[in-house]
CSV table of C-alpha atoms and ligand atoms in Angstrom, one decimal:
chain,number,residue,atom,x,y,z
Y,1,UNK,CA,27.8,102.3,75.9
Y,2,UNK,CA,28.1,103.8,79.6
Y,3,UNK,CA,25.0,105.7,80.5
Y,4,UNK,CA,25.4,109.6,80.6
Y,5,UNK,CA,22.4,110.0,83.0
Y,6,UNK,CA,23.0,111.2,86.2
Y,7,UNK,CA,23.7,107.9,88.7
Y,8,UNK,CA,22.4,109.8,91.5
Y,9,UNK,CA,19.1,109.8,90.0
Y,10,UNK,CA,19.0,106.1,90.3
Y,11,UNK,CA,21.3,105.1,92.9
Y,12,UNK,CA,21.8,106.6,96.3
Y,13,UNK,CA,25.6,106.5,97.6
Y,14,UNK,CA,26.3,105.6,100.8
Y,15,UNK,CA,29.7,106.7,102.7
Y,16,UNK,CA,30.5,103.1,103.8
Y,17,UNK,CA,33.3,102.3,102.1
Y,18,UNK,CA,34.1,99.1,100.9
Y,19,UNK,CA,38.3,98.8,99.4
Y,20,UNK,CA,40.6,101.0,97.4
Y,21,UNK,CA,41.4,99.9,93.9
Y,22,UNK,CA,44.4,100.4,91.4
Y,23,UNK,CA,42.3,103.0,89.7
Y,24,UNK,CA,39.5,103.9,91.9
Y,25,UNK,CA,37.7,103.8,95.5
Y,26,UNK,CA,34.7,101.0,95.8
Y,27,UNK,CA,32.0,102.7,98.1
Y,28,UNK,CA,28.7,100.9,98.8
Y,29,UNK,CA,25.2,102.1,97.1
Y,30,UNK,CA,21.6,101.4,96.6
Y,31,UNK,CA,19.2,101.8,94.1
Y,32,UNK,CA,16.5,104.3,95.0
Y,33,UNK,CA,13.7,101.9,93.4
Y,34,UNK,CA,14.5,98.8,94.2
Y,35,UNK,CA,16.7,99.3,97.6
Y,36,UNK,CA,19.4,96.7,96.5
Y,37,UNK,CA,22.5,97.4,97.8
Y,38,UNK,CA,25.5,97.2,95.0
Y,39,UNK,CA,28.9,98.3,94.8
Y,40,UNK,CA,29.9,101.3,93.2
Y,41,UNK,CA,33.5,101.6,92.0
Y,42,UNK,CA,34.9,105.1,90.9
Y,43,UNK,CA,37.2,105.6,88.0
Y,44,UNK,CA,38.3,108.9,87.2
Y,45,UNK,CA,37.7,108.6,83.4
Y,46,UNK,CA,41.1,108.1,81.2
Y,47,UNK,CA,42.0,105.1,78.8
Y,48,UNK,CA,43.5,103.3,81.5
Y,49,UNK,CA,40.1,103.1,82.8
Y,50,UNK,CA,38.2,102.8,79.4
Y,51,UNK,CA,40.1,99.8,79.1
Y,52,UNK,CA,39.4,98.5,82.5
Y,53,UNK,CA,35.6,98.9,82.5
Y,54,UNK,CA,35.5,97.5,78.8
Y,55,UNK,CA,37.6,94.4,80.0
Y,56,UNK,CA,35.8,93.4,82.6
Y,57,UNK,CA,32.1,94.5,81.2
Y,58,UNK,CA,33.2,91.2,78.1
Y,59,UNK,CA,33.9,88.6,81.0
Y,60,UNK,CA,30.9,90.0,83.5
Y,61,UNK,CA,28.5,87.0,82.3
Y,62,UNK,CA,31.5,84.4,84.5
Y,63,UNK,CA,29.8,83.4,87.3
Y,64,UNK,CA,33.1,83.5,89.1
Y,65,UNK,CA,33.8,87.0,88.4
Y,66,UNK,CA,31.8,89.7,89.9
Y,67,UNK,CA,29.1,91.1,87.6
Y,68,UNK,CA,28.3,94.9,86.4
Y,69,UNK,CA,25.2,95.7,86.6
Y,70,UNK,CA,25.6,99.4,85.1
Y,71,UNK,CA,28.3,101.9,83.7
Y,72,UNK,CA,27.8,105.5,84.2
Y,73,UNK,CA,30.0,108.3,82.8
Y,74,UNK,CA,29.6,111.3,84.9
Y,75,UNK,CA,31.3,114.9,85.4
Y,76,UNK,CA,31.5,116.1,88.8
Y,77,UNK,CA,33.2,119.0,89.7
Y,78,UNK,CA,34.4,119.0,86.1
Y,79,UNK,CA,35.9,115.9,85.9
Y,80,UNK,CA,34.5,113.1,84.1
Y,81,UNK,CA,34.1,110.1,85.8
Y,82,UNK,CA,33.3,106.3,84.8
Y,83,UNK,CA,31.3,104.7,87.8
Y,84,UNK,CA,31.0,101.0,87.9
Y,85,UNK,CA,28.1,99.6,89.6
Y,86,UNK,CA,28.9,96.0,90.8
Y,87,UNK,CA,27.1,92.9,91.8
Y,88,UNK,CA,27.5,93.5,95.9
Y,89,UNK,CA,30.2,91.1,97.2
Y,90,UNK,CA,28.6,90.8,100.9
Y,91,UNK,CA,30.6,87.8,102.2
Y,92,UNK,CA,33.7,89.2,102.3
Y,93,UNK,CA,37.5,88.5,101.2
Y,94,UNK,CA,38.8,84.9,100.8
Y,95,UNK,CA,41.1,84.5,103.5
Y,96,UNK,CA,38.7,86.2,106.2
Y,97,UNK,CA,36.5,83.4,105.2
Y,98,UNK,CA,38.6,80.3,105.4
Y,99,UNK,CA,40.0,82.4,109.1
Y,100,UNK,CA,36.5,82.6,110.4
Y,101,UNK,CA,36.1,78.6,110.6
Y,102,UNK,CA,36.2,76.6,113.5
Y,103,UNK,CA,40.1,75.0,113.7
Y,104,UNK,CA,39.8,71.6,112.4
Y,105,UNK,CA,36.7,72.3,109.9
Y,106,UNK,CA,38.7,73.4,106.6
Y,107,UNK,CA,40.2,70.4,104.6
Y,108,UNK,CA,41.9,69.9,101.6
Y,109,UNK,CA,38.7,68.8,99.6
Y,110,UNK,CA,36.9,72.4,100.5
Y,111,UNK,CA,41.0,73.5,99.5
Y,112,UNK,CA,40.2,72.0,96.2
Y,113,UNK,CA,36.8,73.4,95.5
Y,114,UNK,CA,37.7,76.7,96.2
Y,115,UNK,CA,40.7,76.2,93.7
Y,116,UNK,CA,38.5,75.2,91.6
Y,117,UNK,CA,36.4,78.5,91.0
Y,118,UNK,CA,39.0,80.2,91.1
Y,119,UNK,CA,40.5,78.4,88.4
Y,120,UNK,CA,37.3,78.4,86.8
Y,121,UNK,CA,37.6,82.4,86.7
Y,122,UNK,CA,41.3,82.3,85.1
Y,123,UNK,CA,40.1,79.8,82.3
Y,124,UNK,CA,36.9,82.2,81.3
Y,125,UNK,CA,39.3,85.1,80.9
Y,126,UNK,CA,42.5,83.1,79.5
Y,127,UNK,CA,40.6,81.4,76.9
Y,128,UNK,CA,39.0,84.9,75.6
Y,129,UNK,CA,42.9,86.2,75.7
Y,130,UNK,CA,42.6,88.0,78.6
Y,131,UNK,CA,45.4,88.4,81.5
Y,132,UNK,CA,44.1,89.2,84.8
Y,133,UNK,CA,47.3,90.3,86.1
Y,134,UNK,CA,46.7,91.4,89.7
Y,135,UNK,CA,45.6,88.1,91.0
Y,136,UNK,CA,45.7,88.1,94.7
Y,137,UNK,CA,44.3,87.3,98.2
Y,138,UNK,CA,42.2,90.5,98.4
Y,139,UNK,CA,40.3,90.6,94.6
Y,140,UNK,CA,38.6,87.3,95.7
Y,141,UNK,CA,35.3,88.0,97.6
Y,142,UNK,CA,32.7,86.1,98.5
Y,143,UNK,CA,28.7,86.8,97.6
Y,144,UNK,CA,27.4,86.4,100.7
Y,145,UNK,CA,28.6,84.7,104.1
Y,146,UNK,CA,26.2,81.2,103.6
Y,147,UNK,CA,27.8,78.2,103.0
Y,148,UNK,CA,26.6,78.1,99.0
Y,149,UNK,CA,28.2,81.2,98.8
Y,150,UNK,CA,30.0,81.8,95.3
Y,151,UNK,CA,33.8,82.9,95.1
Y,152,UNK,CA,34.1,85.9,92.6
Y,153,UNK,CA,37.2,87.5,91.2
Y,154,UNK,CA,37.3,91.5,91.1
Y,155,UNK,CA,39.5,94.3,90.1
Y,156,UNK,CA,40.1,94.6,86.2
Y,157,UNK,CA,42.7,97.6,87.0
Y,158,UNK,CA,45.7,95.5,85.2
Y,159,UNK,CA,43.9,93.3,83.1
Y,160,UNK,CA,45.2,93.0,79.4
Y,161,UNK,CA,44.6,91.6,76.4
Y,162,UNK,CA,47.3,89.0,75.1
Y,163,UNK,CA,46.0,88.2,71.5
Y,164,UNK,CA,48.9,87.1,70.0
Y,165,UNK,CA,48.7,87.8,66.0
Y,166,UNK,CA,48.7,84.7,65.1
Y,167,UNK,CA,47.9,86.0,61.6
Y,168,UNK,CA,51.5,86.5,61.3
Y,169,UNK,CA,52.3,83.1,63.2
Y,170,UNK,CA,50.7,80.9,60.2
Y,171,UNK,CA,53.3,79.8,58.0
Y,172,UNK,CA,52.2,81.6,55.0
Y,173,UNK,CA,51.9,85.3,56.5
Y,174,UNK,CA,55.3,85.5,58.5
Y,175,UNK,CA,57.4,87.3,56.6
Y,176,UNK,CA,61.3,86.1,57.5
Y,177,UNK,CA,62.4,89.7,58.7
Y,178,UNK,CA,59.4,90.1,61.8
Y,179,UNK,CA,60.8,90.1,64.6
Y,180,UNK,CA,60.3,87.8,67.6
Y,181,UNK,CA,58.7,90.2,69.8
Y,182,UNK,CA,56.0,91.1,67.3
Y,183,UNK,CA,54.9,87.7,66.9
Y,184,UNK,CA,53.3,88.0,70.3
Y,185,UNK,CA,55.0,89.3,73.6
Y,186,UNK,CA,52.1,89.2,75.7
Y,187,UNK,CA,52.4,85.6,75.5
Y,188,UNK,CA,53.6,86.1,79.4
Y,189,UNK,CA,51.1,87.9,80.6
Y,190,UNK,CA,48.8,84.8,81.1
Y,191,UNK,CA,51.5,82.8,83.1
Y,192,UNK,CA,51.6,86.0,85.4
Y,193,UNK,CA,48.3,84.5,86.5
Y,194,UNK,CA,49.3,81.1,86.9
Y,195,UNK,CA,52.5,82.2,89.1
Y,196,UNK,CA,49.5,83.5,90.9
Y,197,UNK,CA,47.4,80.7,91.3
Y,198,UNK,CA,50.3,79.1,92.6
Y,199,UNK,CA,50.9,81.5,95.2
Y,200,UNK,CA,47.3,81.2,96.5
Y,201,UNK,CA,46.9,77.8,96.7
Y,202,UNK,CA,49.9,77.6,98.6
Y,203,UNK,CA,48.5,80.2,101.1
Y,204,UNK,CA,44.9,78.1,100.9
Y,205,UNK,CA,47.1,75.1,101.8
Y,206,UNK,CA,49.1,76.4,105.1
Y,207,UNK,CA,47.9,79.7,105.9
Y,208,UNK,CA,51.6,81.5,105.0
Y,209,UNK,CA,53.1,82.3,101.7
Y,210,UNK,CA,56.0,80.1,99.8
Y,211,UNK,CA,58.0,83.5,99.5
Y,212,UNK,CA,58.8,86.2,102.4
Y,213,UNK,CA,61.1,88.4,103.2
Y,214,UNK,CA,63.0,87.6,106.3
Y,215,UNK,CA,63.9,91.1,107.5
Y,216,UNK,CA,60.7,93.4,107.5
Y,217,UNK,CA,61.2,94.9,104.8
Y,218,UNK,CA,58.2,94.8,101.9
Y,219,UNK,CA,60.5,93.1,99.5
Y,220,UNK,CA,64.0,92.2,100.5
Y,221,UNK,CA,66.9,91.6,98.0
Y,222,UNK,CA,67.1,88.0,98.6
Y,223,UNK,CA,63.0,87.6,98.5
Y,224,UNK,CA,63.1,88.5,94.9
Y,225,UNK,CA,65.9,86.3,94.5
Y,226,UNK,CA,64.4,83.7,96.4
Y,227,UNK,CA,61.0,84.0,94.0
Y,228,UNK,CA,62.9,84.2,90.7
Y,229,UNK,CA,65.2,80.7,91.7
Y,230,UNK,CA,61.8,79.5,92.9
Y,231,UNK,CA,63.3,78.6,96.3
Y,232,UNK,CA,60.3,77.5,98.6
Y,233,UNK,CA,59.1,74.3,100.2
Y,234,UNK,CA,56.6,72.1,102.1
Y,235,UNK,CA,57.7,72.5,105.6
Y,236,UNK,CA,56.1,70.0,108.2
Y,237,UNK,CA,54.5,70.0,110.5
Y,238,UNK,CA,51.8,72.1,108.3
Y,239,UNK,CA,52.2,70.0,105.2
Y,240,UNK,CA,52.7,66.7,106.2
Y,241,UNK,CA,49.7,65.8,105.8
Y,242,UNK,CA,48.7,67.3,102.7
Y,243,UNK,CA,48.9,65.6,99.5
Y,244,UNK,CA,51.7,64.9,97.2
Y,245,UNK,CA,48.9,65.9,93.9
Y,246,UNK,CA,48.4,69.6,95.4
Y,247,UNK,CA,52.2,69.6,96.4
Y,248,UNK,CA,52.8,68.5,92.7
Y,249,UNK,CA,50.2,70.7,91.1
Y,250,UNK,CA,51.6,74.2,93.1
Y,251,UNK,CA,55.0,73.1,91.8
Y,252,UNK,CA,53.6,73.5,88.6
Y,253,UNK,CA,52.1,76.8,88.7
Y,254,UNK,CA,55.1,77.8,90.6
Y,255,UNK,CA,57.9,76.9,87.8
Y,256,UNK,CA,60.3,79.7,87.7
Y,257,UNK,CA,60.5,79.9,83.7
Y,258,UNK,CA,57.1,81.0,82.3
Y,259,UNK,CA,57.0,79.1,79.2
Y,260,UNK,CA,57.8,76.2,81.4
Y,261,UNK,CA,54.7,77.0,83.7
Y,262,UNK,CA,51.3,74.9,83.5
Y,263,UNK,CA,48.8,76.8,81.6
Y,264,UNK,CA,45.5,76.8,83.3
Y,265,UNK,CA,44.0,74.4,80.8
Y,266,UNK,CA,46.3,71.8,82.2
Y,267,UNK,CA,45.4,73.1,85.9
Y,268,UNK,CA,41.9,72.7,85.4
Y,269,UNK,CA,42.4,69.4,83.8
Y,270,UNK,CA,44.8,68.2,87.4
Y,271,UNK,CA,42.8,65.3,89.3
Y,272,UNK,CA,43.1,67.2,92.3
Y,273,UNK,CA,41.1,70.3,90.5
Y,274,UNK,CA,39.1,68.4,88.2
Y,275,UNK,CA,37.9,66.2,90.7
Y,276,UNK,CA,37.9,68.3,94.0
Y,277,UNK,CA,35.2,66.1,95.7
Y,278,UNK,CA,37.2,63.2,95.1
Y,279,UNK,CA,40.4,65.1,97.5
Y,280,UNK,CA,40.7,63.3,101.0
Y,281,UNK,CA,38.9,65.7,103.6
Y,282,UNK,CA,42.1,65.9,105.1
Y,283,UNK,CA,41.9,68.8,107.9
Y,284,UNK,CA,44.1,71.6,107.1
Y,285,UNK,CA,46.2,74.1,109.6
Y,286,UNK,CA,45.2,77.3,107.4
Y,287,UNK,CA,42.7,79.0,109.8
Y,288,UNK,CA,45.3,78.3,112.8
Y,289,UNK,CA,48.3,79.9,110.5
Y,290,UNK,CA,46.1,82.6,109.0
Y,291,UNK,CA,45.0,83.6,112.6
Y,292,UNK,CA,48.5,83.0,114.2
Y,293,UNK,CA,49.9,85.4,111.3
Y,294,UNK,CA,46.8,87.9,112.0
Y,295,UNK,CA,49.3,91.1,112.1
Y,296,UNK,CA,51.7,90.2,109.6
Y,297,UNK,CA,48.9,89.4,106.9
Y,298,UNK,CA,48.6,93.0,105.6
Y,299,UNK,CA,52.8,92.7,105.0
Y,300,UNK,CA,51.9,89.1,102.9
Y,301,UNK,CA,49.7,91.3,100.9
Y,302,UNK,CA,52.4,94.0,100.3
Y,303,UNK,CA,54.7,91.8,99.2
Y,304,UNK,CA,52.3,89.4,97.0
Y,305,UNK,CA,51.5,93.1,95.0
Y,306,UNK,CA,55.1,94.2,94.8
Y,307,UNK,CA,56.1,90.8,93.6
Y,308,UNK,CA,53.0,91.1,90.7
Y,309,UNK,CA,54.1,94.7,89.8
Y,310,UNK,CA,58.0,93.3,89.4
Y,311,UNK,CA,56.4,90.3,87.3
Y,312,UNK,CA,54.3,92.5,84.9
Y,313,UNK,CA,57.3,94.7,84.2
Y,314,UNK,CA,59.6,91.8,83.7
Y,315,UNK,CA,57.4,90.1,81.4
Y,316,UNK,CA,56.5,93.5,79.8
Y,317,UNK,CA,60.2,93.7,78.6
Y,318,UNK,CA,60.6,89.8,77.0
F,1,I85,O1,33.7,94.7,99.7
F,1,I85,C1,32.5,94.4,99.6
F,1,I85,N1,31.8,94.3,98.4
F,1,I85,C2,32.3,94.4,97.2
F,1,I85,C3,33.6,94.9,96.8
F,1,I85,C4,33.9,95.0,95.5
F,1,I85,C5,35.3,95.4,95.1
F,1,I85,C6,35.7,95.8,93.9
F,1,I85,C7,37.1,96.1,94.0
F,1,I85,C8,37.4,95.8,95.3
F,1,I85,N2,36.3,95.4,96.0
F,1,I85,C9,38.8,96.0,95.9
F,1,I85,C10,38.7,96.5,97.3
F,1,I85,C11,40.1,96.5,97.9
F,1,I85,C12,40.7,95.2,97.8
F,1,I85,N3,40.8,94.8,96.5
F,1,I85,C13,39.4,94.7,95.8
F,1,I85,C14,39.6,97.0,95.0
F,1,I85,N4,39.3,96.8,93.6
F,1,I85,C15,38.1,96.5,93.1
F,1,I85,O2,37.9,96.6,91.8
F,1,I85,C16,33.0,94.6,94.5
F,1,I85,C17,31.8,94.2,94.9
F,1,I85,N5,31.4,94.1,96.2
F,1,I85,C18,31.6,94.2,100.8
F,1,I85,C19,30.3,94.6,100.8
F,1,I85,C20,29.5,94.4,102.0
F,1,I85,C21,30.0,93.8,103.1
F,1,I85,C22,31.4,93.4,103.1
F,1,I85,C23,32.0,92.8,104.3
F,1,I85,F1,31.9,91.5,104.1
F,1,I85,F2,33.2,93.2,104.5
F,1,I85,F3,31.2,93.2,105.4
F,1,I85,C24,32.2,93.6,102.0
């Protein structure tokens, strides 16, 4: 039920902007009566979008996902166009956040409740059977910059719905000659998210990635190898002293064979999660690392989105 009023007649747009999405650019806007500032994400308007903006408009009510206020759908210049106004996101991207603290002040319990919402996010979407997909470092923003800020998860551009039809899966309906694959492929597409989860709370953990390429390049050969054998570690000194519970639980998440992976019921049921303010306040190295690897961070990024678009392929075809 997008609105087919003009936006500009209740929001003015403002040239600052904020990110580029799969599908769209996210520039910053206010509304002309109230003089809130929001986010306005532009789609140009295809199904690929329709089923972006109707994905994430069902799961808007999370409080760990960022809300939308208003859908427009707009022609200009004779195109139509779906604009998104968002909830404004003013504290900025995860890993900025965590950078910005004084050496010393993040620990593993502040590790753990920030795992937590973001956990908290995957379960509201999983357990409406709905695959994020595109989990990563830089679709995690923060409301503001206080300390009670909330941790929000953005950017619906991959997101799918992974009913599996389990009509056909209950005894009495499944005729002998359906095949495997129609008895619910998308299966996968939650534990694309998991494999994510894993990823990030490795990074929220040590400030680098389990998987990198050694020679430069976005993706090497032996990277993707390296992430498909699920050939990582804890090195020390930066993991010493971080617990065998969040070494055990990214294991988990990490497990090479999907139907093998934890599902994020059983993450959000882990000690470590479930009871973040019980995790030692052990200090971390993660703003020292993040800092230290400054430069190379938007090359992390590169290869965290290369190594999603490989996975949603891969899974895609099983
Ligand atoms: O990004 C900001 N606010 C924001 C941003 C979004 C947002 C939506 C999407 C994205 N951002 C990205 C940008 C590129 C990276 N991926 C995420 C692509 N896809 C999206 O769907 C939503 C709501 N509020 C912001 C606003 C004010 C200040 C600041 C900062 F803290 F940087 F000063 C940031």
């Amino acid at each position: 039920q997008p609105k087919t009023s003009a936006l500009v007649d209740d929001y003015e747009i403002s040239d600052t902007v904020l990110g580029l999405g799969i599908n769209g650019k996210v520039v910053q806007c206010t509304n002309r009566r109230t003089k809130q500032n929001y986010a306005l994400k532009v789609l140009l308007d295809n199904e690929k979008a329709r089923r972006e903006v109707d994905l994430h408009w069902r799961v808007s009510g999370c409080k760990h996902i960022v809300n939308i206020i208003d859908v427009y759908e707009n022609t200009y210049s004779g195109r139509k166009c779906l604009l998104v106004v968002m909830e404004c996101m003013e504290g900025g991207e995860l890993f900025q956040r965590i950078q910005d603290k004084a050496d010393g002040a993040f620990t593993e319990r502040e590790a753990a409740q920030i795992m937590h919402e973001i956990c908290a996010a995957i379960d509201y979407l999983h357990s409406r059977d709905i695959a994020h997909r595109d989990l990563k470092p830089e679709n995690l923003l923060y409301t503001t910059s206080q300390p009670n800020a909330i941790l929000k998860l953005t950017d619906f551009g991959f997101a799918k719905e992974t009913f599996t039809n389990d009509t056909l899966q209950t005894p009495c309906y499944t005729p002998y000659y359906v095949a495997p694959e129609v008895l619910g492929p998308e299966k996968y597409d939650k534990s694309c998210d998991i494999w994510s989860l894993g990823v990030v709370m490795y990074i929220i953990m040590c400030g680098f990635p389990p998987f990198y390429s050694n020679n430069g390049l976005a993706i090497s050969p032996g990277m993707k190898k390296r992430i498909r054998t699920g050939q990582y570690d804890f090195p020390d000194p930066e993991w010493t002293n971080v617990s065998q519970s969040a070494k055990d639980l990214i294991k988990g998440m990490l497990n090479v064979d999907p139907s093998k992976r934890l599902r994020i019921q059983d993450v959000i049921r882990n000690k470590w999660i479930a009871q973040y303010n019980a995790v030692p306040q052990t200090p971390l190295c993660t703003g020292r690392m993040l800092k230290e690897g400054e430069e190379t961070w938007p090359e992390v990024q590169e290869e965290m989105t290369r190594s999603l678009a490989t996975m949603r392929v891969d899974y895609d075809q099983m």
